[in-house]
Coordinates of C-alpha atoms in Angstrom, one line a residue:
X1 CA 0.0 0.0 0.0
X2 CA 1.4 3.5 -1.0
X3 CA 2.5 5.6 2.1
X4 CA -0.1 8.9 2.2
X5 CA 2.2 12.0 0.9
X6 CA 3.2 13.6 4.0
X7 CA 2.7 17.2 2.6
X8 CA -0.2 16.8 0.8
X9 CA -1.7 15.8 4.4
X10 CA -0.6 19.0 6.2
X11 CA -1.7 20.6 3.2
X12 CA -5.5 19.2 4.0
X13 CA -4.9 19.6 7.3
X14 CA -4.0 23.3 6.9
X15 CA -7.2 23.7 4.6
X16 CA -9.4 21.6 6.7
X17 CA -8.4 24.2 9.8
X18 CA -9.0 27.6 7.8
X19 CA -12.2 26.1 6.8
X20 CA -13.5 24.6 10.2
X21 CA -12.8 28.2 11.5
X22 CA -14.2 30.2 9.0
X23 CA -17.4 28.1 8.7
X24 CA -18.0 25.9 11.8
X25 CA -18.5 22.0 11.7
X26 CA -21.8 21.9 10.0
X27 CA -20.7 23.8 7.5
X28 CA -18.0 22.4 6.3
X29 CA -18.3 19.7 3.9
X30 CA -15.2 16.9 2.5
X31 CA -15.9 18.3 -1.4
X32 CA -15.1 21.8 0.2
X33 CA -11.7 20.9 1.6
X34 CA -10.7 19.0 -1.5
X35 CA -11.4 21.9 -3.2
X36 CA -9.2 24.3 -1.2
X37 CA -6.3 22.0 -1.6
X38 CA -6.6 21.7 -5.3
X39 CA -7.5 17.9 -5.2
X40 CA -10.2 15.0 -6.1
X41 CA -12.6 14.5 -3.2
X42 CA -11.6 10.5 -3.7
X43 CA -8.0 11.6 -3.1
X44 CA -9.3 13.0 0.3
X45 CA -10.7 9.8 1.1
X46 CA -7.6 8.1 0.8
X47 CA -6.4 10.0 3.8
X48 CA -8.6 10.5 6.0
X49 CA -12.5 8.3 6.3
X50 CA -14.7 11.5 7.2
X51 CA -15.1 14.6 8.2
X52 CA -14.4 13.8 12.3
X53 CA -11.5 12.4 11.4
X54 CA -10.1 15.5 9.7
X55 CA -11.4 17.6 13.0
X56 CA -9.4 15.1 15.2
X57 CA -6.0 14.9 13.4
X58 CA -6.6 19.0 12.9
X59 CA -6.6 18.9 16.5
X60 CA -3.9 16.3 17.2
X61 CA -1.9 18.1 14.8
X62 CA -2.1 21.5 17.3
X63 CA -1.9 19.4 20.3
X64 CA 1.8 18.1 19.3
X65 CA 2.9 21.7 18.0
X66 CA 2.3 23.0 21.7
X67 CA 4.3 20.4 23.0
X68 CA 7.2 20.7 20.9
X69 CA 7.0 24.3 21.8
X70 CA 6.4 23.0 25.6
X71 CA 9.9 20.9 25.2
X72 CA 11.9 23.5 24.2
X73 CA 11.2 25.8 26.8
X74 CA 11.2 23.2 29.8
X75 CA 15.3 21.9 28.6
X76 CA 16.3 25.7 28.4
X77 CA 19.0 26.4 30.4
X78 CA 16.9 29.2 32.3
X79 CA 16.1 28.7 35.8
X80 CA 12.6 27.4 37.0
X81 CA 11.3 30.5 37.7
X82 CA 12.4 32.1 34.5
X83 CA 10.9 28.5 32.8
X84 CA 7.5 28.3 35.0
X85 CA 6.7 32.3 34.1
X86 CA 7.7 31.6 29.9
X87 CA 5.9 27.7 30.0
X88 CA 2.3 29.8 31.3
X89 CA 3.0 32.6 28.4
X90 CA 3.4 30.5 26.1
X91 CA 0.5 28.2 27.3
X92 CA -1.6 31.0 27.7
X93 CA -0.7 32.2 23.8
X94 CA -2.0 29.1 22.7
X95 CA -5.3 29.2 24.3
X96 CA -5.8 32.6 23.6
X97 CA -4.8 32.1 19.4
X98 CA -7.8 28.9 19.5
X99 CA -10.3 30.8 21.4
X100 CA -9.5 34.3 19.0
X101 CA -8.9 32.1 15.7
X102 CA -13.1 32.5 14.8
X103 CA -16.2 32.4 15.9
X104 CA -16.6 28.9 15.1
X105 CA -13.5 28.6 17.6
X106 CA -15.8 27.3 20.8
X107 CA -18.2 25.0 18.5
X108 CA -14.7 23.5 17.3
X109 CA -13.3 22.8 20.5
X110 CA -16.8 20.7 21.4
X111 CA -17.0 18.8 18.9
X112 CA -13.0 17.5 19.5
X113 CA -14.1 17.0 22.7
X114 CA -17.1 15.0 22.1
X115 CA -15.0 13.0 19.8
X116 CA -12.0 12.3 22.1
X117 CA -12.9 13.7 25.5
X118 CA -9.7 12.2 26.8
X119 CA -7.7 15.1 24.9
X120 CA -8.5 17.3 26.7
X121 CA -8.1 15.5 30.0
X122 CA -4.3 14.6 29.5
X123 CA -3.8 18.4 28.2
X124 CA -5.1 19.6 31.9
X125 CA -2.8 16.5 33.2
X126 CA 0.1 17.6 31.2
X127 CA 0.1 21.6 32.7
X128 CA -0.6 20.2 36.2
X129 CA 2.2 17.7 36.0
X130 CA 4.4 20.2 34.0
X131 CA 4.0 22.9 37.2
X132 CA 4.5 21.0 39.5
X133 CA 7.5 19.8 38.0
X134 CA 8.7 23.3 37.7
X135 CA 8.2 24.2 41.2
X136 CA 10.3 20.8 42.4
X137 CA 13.0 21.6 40.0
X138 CA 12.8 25.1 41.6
X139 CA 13.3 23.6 45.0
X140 CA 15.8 21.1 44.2
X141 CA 18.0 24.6 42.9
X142 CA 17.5 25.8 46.2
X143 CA 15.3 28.8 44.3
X144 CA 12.6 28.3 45.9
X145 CA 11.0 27.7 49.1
X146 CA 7.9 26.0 49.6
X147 CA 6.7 24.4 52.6
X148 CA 4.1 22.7 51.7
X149 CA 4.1 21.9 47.9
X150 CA 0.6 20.3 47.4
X151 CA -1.1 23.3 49.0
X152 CA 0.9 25.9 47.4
X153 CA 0.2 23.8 44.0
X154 CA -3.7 23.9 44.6
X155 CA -3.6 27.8 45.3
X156 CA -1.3 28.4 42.1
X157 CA -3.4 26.5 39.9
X158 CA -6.6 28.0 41.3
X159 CA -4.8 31.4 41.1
X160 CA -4.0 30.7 37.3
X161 CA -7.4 29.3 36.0
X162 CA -8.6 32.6 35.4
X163 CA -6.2 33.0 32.8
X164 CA -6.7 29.6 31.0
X165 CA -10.7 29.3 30.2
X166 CA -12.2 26.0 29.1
X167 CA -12.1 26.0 25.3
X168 CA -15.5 25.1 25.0
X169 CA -16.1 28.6 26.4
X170 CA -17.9 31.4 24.7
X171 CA -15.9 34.8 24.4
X172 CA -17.6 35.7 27.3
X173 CA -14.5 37.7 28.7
X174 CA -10.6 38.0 27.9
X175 CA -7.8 37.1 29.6
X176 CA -4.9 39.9 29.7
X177 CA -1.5 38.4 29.6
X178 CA -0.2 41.2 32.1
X179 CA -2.5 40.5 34.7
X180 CA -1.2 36.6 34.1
X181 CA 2.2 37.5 34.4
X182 CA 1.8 39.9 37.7
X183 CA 0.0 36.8 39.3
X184 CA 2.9 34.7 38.7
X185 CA 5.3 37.1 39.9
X186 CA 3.8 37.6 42.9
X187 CA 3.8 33.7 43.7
X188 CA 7.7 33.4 42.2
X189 CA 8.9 36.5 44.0
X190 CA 7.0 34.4 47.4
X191 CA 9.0 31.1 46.9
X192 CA 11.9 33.1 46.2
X193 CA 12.4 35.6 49.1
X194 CA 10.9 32.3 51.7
X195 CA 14.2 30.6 50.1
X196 CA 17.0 33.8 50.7
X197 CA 14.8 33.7 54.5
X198 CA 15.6 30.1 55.1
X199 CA 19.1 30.7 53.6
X200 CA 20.3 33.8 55.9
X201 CA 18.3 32.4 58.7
X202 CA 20.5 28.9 58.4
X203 CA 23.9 30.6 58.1
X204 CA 23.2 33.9 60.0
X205 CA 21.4 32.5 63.2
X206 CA 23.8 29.6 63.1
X207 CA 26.9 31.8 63.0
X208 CA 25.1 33.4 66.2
X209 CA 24.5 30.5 68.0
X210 CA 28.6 30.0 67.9
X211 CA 29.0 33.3 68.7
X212 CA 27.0 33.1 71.5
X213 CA 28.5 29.4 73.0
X214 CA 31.5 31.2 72.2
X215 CA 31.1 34.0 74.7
X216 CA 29.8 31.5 77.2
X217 CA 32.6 29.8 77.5
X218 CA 35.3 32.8 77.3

């Protein structure tokens, strides 16, 4: 069997995606896309079954451009903080370009989750798991402080969610990057000045502790 043509697929997926946008689910029909890429509607068939499968490998397509932007930014040599702050940015960029892309954006997103609800599940698993990795790593580098990691976690994510609305969601309101970013600063700039605490309090009040034995016994 002959191996589908690798750019004429991202080709139809590109076409698919400007077309799902501009007219919705419904209104989108296989002749259509065919059309736009300059093929025979059987030729489209020979890639993909139907129309859902299209609107899932459109979607799967996106999903693994994220992560490859993800990957870059999390084996940087930055530090965590300077990793956590660009990983939301970039996260929130990519929520923001779906849910701006059209107005067929939220219809879209639906529809990919009725047709693979676990997507969207290991994306949310993914940013949890990707934080909180972020924040060890920021710990282990003695950058941060954090007492107790699985509340601070909770709060951050809570903190956060604002910022990162369901993509199912209606344009109701919009996110402002800056108002992301001064949230996250506040948290960093936390762990960070409860690690240079715990690091003067460990060499300052032990130096005065020997000072003080020290006078004791003179």
């Amino acid at each position: 069997m002959q191996r589908p043509d690798e750019t004429k697929q991202a080709a139809i997926l590109k076409a698919a995606h400007q077309r799902l946008i501009q007219y919705g689910v419904k209104k989108t029909a296989m002749q259509e896309i065919a059309e736009d890429v300059g093929i025979a509607v059987g030729t489209l068939y020979l890639y993909f079954k139907n129309k859902n499968e299209i609107l899932i490998a459109v979607a799967d397509a996106d999903a693994q451009q994220h992560l490859k932007d993800v990957e870059i930014i999390l084996r940087s040599p930055m530090s965590a903080s300077e990793k956590l702050k660009a990983y939301l940015v970039s996260r929130f960029r990519s929520v923001q370009a779906h849910r701006l892309s059209g107005s067929h954006a939220a219809e879209l997103a639906r529809a990919v989750i009725r047709l693979k609800p676990q997507m969207y599940e290991e994306q949310c698993k993914d940013f949890n798991h990707n934080v909180l990795n972020l924040l060890q790593e920021g710990i282990q580098s003695h950058l941060f402080k954090i007492d107790n990691l699985e509340q601070d976690l909770e709060v951050f994510l809570y903190s956060i969610g604002y910022f990162f609305p369901m993509p199912t969601t209606e344009k109701y309101y919009e996110p402002e990057e800056d108002k992301l970013c001064m949230v996250v600063d506040w948290f960093i700039q936390k762990w960070c000045s409860n690690a240079i605490s715990h690091f003067l309090y460990t060499k300052l009040g032990a130096k005065r502790d020997l000072d003080s034995i020290e006078k004791e016994w003179l």
